[in-house]
Short mmCIF file of C-alpha atoms in Angstrom, two decimals:
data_model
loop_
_atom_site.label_atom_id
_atom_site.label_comp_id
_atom_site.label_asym_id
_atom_site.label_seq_id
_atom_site.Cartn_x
_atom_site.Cartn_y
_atom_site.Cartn_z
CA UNK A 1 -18.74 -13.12 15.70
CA UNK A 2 -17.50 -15.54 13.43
CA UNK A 3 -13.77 -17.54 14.46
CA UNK A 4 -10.79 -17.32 12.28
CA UNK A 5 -10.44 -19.56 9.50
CA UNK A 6 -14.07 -18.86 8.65
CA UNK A 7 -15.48 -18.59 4.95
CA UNK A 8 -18.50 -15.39 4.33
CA UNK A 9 -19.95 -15.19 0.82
CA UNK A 10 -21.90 -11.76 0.83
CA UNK A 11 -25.84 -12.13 -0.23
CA UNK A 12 -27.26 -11.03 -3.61
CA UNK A 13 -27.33 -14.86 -4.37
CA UNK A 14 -28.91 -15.90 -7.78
CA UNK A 15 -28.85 -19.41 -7.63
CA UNK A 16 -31.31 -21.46 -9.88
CA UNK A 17 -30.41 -24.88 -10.42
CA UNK A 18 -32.16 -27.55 -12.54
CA UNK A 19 -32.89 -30.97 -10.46
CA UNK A 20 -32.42 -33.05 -13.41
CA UNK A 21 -29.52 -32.75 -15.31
CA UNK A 22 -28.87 -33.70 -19.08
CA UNK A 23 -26.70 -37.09 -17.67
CA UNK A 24 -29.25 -37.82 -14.97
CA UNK A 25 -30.34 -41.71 -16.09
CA UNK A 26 -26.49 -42.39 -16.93
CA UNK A 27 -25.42 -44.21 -20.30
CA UNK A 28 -28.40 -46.19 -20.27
CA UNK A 29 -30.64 -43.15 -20.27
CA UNK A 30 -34.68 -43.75 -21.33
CA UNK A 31 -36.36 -41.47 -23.19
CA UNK A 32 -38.42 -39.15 -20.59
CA UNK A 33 -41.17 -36.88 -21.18
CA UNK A 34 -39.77 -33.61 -19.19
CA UNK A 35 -40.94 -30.22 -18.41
CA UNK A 36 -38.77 -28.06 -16.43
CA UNK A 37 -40.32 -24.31 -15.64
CA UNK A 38 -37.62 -21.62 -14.99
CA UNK A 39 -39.61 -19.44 -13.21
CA UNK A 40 -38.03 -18.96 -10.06
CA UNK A 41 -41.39 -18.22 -8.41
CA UNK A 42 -43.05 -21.23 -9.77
CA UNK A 43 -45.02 -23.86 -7.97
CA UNK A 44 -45.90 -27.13 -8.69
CA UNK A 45 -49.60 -25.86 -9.66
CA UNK A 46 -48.10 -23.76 -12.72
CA UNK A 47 -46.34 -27.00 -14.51
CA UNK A 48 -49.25 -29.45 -14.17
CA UNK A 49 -52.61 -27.93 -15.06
CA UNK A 50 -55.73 -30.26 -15.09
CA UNK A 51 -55.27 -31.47 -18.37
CA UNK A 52 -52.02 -32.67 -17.72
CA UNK A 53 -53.37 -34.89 -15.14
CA UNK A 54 -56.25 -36.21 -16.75
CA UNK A 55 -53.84 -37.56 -19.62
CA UNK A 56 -51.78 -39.56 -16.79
CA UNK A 57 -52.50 -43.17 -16.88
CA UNK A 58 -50.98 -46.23 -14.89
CA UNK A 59 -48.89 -47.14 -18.34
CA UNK A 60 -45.85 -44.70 -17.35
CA UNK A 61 -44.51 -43.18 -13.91
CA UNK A 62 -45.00 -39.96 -12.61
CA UNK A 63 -41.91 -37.84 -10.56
CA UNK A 64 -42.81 -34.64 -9.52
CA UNK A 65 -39.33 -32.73 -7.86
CA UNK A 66 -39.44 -29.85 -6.37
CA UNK A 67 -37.77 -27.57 -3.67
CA UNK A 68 -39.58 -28.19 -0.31
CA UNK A 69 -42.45 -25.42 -0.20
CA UNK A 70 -43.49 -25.56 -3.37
CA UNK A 71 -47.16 -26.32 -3.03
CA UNK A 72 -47.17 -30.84 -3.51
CA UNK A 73 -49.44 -30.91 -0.86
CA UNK A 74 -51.22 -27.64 -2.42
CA UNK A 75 -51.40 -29.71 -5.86
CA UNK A 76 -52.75 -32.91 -4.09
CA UNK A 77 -55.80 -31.19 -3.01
CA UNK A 78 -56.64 -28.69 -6.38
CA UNK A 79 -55.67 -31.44 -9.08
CA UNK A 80 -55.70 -35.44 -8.17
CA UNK A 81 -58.49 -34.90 -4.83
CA UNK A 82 -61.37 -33.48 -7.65
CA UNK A 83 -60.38 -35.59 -9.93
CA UNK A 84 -60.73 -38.74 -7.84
CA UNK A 85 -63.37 -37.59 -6.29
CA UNK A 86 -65.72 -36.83 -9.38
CA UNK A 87 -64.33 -40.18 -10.77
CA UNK A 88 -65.84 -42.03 -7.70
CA UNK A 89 -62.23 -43.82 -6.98
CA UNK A 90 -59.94 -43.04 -3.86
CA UNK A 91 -56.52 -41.94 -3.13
CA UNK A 92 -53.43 -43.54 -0.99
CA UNK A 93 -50.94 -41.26 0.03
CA UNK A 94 -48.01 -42.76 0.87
CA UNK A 95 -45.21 -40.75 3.95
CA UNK A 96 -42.14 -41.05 5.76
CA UNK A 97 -42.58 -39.87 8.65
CA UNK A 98 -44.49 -39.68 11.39
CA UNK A 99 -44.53 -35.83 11.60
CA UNK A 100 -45.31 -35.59 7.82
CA UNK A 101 -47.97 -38.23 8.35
CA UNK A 102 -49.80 -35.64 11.21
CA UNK A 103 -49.34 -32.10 9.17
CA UNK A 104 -50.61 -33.68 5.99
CA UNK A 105 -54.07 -35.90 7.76
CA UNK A 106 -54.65 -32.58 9.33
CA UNK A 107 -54.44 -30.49 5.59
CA UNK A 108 -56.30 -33.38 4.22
CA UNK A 109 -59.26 -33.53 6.69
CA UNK A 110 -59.62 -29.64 6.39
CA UNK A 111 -60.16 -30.46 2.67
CA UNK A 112 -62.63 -33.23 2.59
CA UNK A 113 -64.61 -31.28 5.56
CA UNK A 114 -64.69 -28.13 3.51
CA UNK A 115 -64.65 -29.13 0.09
CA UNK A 116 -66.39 -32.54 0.16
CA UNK A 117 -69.28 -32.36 3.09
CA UNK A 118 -70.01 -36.04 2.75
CA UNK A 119 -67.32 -36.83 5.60
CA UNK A 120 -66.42 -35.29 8.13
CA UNK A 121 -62.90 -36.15 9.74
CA UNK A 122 -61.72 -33.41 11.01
CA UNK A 123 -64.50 -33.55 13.99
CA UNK A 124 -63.41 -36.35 14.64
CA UNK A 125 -59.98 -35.53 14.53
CA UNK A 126 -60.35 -32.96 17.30
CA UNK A 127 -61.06 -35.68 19.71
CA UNK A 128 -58.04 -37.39 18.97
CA UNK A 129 -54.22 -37.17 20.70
CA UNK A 130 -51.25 -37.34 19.12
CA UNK A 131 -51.60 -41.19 19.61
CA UNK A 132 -55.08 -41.65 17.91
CA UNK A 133 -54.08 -39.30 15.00
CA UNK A 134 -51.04 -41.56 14.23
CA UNK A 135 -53.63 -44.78 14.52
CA UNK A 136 -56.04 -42.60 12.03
CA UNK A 137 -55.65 -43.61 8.39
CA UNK A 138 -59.02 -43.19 6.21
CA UNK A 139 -60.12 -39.50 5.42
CA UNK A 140 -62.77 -39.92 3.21
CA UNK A 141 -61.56 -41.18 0.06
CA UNK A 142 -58.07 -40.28 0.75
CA UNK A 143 -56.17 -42.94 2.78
CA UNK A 144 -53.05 -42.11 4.12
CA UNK A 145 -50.12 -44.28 5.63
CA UNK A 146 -46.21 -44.62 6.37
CA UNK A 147 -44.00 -46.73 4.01
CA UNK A 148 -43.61 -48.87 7.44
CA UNK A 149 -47.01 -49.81 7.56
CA UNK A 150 -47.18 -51.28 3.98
CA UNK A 151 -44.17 -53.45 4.88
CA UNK A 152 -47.47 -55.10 7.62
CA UNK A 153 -50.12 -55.47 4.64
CA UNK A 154 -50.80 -58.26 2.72
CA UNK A 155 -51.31 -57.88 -0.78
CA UNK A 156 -54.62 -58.57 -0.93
CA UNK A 157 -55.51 -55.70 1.64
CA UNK A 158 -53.61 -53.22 -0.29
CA UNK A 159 -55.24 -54.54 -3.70
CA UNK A 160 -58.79 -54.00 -1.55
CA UNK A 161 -59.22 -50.46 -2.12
CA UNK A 162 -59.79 -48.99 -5.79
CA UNK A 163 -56.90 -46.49 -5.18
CA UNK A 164 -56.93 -44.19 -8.99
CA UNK A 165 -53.69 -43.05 -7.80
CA UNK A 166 -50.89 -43.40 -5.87
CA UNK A 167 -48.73 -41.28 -4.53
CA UNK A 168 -45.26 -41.63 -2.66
CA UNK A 169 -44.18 -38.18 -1.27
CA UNK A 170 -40.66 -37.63 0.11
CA UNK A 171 -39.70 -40.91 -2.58
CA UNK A 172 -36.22 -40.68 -1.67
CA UNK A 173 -36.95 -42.31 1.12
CA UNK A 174 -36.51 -46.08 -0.74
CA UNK A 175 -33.01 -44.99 -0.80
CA UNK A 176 -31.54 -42.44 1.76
CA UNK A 177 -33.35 -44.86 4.39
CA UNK A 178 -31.53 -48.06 2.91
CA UNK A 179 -28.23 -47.95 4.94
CA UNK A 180 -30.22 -48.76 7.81
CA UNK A 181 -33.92 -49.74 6.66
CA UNK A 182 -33.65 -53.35 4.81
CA UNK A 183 -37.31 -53.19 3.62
CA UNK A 184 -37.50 -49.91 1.29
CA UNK A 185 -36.56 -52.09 -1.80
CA UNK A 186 -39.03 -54.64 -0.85
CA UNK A 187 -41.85 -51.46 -0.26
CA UNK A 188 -41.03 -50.50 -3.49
CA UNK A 189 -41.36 -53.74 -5.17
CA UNK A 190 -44.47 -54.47 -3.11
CA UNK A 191 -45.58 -50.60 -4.32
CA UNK A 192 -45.13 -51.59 -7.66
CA UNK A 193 -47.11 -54.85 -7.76
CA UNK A 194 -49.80 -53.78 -6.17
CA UNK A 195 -50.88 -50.98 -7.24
CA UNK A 196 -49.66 -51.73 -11.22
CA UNK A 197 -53.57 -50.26 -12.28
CA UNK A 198 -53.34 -47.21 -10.26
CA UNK A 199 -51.48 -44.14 -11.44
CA UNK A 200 -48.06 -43.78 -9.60
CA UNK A 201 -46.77 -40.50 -8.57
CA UNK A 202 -43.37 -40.24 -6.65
CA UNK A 203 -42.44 -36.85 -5.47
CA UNK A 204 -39.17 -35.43 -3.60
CA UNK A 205 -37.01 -32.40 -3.22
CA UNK A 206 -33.59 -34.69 -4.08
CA UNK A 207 -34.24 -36.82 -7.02
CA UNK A 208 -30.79 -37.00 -7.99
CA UNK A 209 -30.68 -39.99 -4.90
CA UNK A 210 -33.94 -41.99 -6.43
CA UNK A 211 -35.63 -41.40 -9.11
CA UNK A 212 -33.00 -43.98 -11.77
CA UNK A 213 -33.28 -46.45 -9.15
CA UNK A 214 -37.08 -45.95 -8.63
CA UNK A 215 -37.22 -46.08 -12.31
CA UNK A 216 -35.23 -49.36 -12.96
CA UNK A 217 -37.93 -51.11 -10.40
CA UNK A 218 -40.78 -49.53 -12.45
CA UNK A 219 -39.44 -51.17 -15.71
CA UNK A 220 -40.36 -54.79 -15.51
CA UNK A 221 -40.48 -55.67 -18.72
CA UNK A 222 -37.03 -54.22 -20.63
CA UNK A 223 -38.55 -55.56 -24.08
CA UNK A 224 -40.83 -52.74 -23.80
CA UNK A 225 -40.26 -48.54 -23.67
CA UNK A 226 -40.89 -47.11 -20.85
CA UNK A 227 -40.92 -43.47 -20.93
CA UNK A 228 -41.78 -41.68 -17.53
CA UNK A 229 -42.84 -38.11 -16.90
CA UNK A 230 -40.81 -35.60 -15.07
CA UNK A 231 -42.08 -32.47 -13.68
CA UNK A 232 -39.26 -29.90 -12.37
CA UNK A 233 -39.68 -26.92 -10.77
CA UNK A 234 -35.95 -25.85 -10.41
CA UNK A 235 -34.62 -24.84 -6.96
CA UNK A 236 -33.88 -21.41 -6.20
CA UNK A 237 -31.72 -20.09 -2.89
CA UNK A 238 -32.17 -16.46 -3.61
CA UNK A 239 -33.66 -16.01 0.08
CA UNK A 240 -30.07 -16.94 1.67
CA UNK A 241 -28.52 -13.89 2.92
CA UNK A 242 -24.93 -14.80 4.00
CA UNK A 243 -22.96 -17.78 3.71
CA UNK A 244 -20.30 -18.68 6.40
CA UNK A 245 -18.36 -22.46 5.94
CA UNK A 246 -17.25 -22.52 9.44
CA UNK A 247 -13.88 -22.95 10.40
CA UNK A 248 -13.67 -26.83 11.57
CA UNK A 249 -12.69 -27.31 15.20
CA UNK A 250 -12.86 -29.85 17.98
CA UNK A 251 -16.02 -30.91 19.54
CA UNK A 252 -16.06 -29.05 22.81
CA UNK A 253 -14.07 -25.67 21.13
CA UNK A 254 -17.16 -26.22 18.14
CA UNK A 255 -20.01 -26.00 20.85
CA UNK A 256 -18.39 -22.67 22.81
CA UNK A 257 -18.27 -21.07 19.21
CA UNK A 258 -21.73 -21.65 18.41
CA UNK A 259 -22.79 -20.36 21.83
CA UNK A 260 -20.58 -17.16 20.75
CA UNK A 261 -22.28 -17.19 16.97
CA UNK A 262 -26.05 -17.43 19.05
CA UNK A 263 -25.12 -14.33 21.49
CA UNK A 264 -24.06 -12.57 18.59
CA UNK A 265 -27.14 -12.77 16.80
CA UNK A 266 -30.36 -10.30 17.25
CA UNK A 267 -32.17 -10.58 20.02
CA UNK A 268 -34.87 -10.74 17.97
CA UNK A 269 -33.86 -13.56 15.70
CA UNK A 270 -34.61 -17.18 16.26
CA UNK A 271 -32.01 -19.80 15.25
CA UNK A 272 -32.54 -23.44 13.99
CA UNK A 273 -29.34 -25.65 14.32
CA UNK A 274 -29.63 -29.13 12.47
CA UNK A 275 -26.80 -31.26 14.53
CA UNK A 276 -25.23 -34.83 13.33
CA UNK A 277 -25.61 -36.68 16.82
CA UNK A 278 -27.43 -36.43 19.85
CA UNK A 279 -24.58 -36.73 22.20
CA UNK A 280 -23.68 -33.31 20.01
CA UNK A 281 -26.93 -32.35 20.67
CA UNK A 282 -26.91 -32.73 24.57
CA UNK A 283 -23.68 -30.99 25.03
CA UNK A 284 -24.63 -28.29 22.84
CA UNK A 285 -28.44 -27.78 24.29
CA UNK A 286 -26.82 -27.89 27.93
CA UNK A 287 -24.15 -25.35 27.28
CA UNK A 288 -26.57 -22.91 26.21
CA UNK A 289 -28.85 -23.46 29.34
CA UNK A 290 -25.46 -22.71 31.62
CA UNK A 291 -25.15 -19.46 29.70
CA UNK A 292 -28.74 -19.15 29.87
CA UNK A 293 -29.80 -19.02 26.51
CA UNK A 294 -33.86 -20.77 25.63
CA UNK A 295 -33.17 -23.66 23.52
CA UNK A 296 -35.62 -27.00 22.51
CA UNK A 297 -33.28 -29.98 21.61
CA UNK A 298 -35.49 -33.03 20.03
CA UNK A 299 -33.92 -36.30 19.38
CA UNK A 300 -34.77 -38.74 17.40
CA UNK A 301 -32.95 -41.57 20.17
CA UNK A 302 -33.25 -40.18 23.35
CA UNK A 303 -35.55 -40.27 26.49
CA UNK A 304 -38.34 -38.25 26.91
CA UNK A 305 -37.58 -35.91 29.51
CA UNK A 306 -37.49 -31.67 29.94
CA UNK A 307 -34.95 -29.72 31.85
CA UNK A 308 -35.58 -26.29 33.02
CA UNK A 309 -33.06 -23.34 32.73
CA UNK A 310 -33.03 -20.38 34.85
CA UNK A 311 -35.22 -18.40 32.48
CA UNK A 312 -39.18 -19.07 32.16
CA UNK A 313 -38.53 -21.16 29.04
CA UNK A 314 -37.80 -24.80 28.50
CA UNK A 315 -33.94 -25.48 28.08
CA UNK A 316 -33.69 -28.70 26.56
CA UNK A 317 -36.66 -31.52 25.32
CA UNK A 318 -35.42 -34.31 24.23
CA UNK A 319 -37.99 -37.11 22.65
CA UNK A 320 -37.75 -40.64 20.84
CA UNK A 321 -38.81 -41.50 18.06
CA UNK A 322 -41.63 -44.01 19.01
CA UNK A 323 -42.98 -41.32 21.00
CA UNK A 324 -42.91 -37.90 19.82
CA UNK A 325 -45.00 -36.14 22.23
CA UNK A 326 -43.26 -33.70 23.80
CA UNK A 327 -44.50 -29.75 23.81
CA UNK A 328 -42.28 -28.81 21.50
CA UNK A 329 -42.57 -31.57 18.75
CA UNK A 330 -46.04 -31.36 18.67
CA UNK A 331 -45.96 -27.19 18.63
CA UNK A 332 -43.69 -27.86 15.63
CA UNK A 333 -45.95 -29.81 13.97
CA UNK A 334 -49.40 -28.28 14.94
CA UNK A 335 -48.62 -24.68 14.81
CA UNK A 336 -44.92 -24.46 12.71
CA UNK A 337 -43.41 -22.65 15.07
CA UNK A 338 -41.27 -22.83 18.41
CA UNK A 339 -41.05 -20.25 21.21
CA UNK A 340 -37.86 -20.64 22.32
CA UNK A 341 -34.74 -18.51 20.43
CA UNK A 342 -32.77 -21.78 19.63
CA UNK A 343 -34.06 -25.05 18.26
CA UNK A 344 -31.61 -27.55 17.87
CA UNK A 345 -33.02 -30.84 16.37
CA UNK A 346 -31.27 -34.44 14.97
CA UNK A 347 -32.28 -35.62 11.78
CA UNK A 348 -36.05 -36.64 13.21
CA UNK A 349 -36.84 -32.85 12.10
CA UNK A 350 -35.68 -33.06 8.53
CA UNK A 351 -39.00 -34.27 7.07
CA UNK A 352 -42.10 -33.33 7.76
CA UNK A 353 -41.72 -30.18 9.77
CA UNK A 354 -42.38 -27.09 8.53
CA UNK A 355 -41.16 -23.80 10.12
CA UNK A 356 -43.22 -20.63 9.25
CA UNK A 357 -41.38 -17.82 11.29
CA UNK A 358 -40.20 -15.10 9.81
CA UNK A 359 -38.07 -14.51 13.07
CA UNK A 360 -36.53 -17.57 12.02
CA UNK A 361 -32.92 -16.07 10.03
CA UNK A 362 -29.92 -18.04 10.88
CA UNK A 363 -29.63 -21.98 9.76
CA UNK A 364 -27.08 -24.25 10.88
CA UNK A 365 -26.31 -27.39 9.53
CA UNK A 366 -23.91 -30.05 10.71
CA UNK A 367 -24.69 -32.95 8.33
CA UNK A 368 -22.30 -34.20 5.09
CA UNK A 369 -25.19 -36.19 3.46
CA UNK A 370 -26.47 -34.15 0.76
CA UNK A 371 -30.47 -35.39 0.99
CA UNK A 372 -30.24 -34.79 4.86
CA UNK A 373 -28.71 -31.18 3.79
CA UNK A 374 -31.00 -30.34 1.93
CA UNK A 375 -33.97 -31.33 3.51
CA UNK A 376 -32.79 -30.04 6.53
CA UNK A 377 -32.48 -26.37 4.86
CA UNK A 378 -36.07 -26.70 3.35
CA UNK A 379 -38.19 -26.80 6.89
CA UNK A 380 -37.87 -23.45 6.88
CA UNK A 381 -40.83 -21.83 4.67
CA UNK A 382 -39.41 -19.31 3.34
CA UNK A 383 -42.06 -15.85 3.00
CA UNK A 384 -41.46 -13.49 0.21
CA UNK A 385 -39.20 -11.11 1.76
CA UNK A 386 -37.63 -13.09 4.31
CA UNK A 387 -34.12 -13.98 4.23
CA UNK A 388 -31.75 -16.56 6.31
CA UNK A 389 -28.20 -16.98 7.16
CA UNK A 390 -26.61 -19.96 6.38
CA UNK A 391 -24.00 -21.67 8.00
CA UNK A 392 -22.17 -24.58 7.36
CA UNK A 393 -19.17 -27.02 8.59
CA UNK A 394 -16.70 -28.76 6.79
CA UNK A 395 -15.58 -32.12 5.93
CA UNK A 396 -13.66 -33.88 8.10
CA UNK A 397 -10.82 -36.76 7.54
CA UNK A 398 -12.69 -39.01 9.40
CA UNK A 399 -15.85 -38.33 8.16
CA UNK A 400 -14.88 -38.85 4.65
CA UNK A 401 -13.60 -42.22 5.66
CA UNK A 402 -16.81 -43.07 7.05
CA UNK A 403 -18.71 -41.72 4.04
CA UNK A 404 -16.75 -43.90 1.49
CA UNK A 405 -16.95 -47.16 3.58
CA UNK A 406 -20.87 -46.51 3.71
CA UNK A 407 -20.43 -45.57 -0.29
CA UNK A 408 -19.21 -48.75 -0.87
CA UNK A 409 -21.50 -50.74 1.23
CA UNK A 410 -24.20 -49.26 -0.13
CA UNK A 411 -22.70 -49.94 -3.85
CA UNK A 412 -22.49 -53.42 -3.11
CA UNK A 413 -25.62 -53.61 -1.64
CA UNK A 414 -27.16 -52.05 -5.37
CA UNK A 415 -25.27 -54.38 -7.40
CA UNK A 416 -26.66 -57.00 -5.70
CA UNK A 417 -30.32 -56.01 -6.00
CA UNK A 418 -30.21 -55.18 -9.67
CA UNK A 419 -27.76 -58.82 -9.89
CA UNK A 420 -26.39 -56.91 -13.01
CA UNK A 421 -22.79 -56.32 -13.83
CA UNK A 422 -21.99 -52.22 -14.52
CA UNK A 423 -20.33 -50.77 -16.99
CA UNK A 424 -17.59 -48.42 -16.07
CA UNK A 425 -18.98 -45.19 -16.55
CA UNK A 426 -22.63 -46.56 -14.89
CA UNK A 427 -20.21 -48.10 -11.51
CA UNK A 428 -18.40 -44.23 -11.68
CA UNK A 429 -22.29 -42.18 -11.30
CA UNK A 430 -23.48 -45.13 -8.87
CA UNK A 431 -19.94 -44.11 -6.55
CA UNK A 432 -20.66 -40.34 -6.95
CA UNK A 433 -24.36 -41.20 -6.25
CA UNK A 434 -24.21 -42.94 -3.37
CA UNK A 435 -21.30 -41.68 -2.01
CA UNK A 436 -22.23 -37.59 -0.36
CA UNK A 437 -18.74 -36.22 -0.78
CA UNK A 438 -19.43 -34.42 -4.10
CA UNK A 439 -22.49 -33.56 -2.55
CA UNK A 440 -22.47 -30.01 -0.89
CA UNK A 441 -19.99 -27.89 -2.41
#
C-alpha cells in the first residue's frame, strides 16, 4: 500500500501538548493571567465558568486557544449570549471566512429562535440562498461579519452599535493572511480603536502565530501593565491511528501513488486529501475519475464547473472563491458531510468546515505551513471512538527556499510595523515564528 522510502509510526498515540509554552511572549514577556486544563477531554465550557466571564472587563484582552472542536462556538451561546442578553447590550462576532461565516449565522439563529423568542431569524433564514445568507448580518443582538467587511466601515458605524463584547474567532487570521492580505494589521488596529469599551475576545487553534503580535497592538500605552488572560485547553491527537511521512516523489509519480494509497483503503472508508495547489488538485481529481474512483475537488481559484465520471457520482467540482455554490461546498457546510469516497480540497476548506463522518479515517495533507496544517487536520470532528490515519509529505529543497524567502519578507514586513529595532534573541523567535520550517515535525 504504502511506496518504499515511507515512514509508519504504529497508533497508541498519547500526545498532549500545551499551546502556550513557558517562552511564548519572548524576552520581553508580560505578566499573563493563565489557566491551562490538562484534561484531555476538556472543552472550552470546563475552563471558563460564568463567573469567570462576568469578571472580564474591556481593561485587559481575552485569548481563548483551543484545538478545533472544542465547543468556542458551544461557549458563545451558554456564557457571553445570556450574559449580553440579560445585560440589554449586543454582540459582534467577528470570521474569516465565508464558510465559517454560514455554519456559525445558522448555529446562531437556532439560538436566538429557541432561546430568545423575541426574534426570529432563522424563518427568515430559510428563505434565503447561499447569496442572501452571506448578505445577512444582524441576528438579534448578535451581529456577525468577515474581517473584510470591517476593512468597508467607517468608524463611526462600527462605534454605532453598543457591542458588550467582541469577539475575533479564528484570530490568526491578522497574521497567517498577511503575506497576501495588506489590511489585517490595519483590521486590527481599526478592531482595537473601536471597540476599546467593549470586551475583546480573540480565539484560535494556533496561537503560537498571533497572539504576541495581537498583544503588542493591544498595548497602547507601554507606561502602563497590561496583563491579558489566557485560556488553554491543550491539544490532544490521541484519535490518530497511524502515521505514514510519505516518501517524497515527483509530481505525476506522487498522484499515481495516492491513487494506489485510495484503492488500498476500505471500501467503506472515506478519504479527505488537503492539496497545496489547484493545478495539483486537477491532476489528482482527474486521475481518479480515469480509474474511476468518486472524488469532489473544490478550489479556492478555479471556475465553477462539474465533470461527470463513469460512476453515478460527481468526479470533480471545482468552485471560486467569490462564489462558493457548488453542491458539494454547500453540502459541506450545511450538512458536514460529502457523499463521494474522496474529497480533495485547497486551502478554501481549512476554516470553517466541519466534517462529522465517522466514515471519514484517512487524512492527507500536502501543506508545509504549520497554521494551514493544522487547521487543515482539525475539520474533521473527531467522535469518541473514531480514529484517522494520517498521512503526511515531506519537505522539499525548493520548498524550503520558498519558505525562508517568504520568512524573511514577512520579517521585514514586522519590523517595519512595530518601527522597533529587535534584540537578538526577540529577531531569532520572530525567524522561527514566521518562518514554518520548525513547524511540523
Amino acid at each position: 500500500m504504502i511506496t518504499r522510502g515511507d515512514y509508519m509510526i504504529n497508533g497508541n498515540f498519547e500526545v498532549r501538548v500545551k499551546l502556550i509554552s513557558d517562552d511564548f511572549f519572548g524576552t520581553n514577556a508580560p505578566n499573563i493571567e493563565y489557566t491551562y486544563n490538562d484534561d484531555e477531554d476538556s472543552f472550552v465550557s470546563d475552563i471558563i465558568d460564568n463567573n469567570i466571564v462576568e469578571n472580564w472587563n474591556n481593561t485587559a484582552p481575552v485569548f481563548i486557544t483551543c484545538q478545533t472542536g472544542k465547543g468556542k462556538t458551544h461557549f458563545i451561546k451558554e456564557a457571553i449570549m445570556p450574559k449580553a442578553y440579560k445585560e440589554g447590550t449586543s454582540i459582534l462576532l467577528l470570521v474569516n471566512r465565508t464558510a465559517l461565516a454560514r455554519q456559525i449565522k445558522r448555529d446562531i439563529a437556532k439560538e436566538i429562535s429557541l432561546t430568545y423568542g423575541d426574534t426570529n431569524p432563522e424563518e427568515a433564514m430559510s428563505l434565503l440562498n447561499e447569496d442572501g445568507l452571506d448578505k445577512m448580518e444582524k441576528f438579534g443582538f448578535v451581529t456577525i461579519l468577515t474581517y473584510q467587511a470591517i476593512t468597508n466601515l467607517d468608524e463611526e458605524t462600527l462605534n454605532y452599535n453598543n457591542y458588550s463584547y467582541v469577539i475575533a474567532d479564528e484570530a490568526h487570521f491578522f497574521t497567517s493572511d498577511s503575506t497576501f492580505n495588506p489590511d489585517t494589521y490595519r483590521i486590527l488596529k481599526k478592531l482595537i480603536k473601536c471597540f476599546e469599551h467593549s470586551v475583546r475576545i480573540y480565539m484560535t487553534a494556533t496561537p503560537e502565530v498571533c497572539f504576541e503580535p495581537i498583544f503588542r497592538a493591544e498595548h497602547r500605552n507601554p507606561s502602563e501593565e497590561l496583563i491579558p488572560k489566557i485560556y488553554d485547553t491543550g491539544r490532544n491527537y490521541n484519535y490518530i491511528n497511524h502515521f505514514y511521512l510519505l516518501h517524497y516523489l515527483a509530481e505525476d509519480k506522487k498522484i499515481t501513488d495516492l491513487g494506489k494509497i485510495i484503492e488500498s483503503v476500505p471500501e467503506k472508508d472515506k478519504v479527505l486529501i488537503f492539496v497545496s495547489s489547484k493545478s495539483f488538485g486537477d491532476k489528482l481529481a482527474k486521475t481518479l475519475k480515469n480509474d474511476k474512483i468518486p472524488a469532489s475537488f473544490i478550489s479556492p481559484d478555479g471556475k465553477e464547473y462539474i465533470e461527470e465520471s463513469d460512476t453515478d457520482h460527481i468526479s470533480a467540482a471545482f468552485i471560486s472563491s467569490e462564489k462558493k455554490d457548488s453542491e458539494t461546498f454547500n453540502q459541506l457546510v450545511n450538512k458536514e458531510k460529502f457523499t463521494e469516497k474522496v474529497l480533495i480540497s485547497t486551502s478554501v476548506a481549512d476554516n470553517g468546515i466541519n466534517i462529522k463522518d465517522t466514515s471519514v479515517k484517512h487524512v492527507i495533507i500536502d501543506s508545509y505551513d504549520r497554521t494551514s496544517f493544522l487547521q487543515m487536520l482539525g475539520r474533521v470532528r473527531i467522535s469518541k471512538e473514531q480514529k484517522i490515519n494520517l498521512y503526511v509529505f515531506p519537505h522539499t529543497d525548493e520548498n524550503l527556499e520558498n519558505m525562508i524567502a517568504d520568512a524573511q519578507q514577512e520579517l521585514a514586513l514586522r519590523i517595519m510595523v512595530t518601527a522597533t529595532k529587535p534584540t537578538s534573541g526577540e529577531l531569532k523567535k520572530d525567524i522561527f515564528s514566521v518562518c514554518p520550517i520548525t513547524g511540523i515535525f
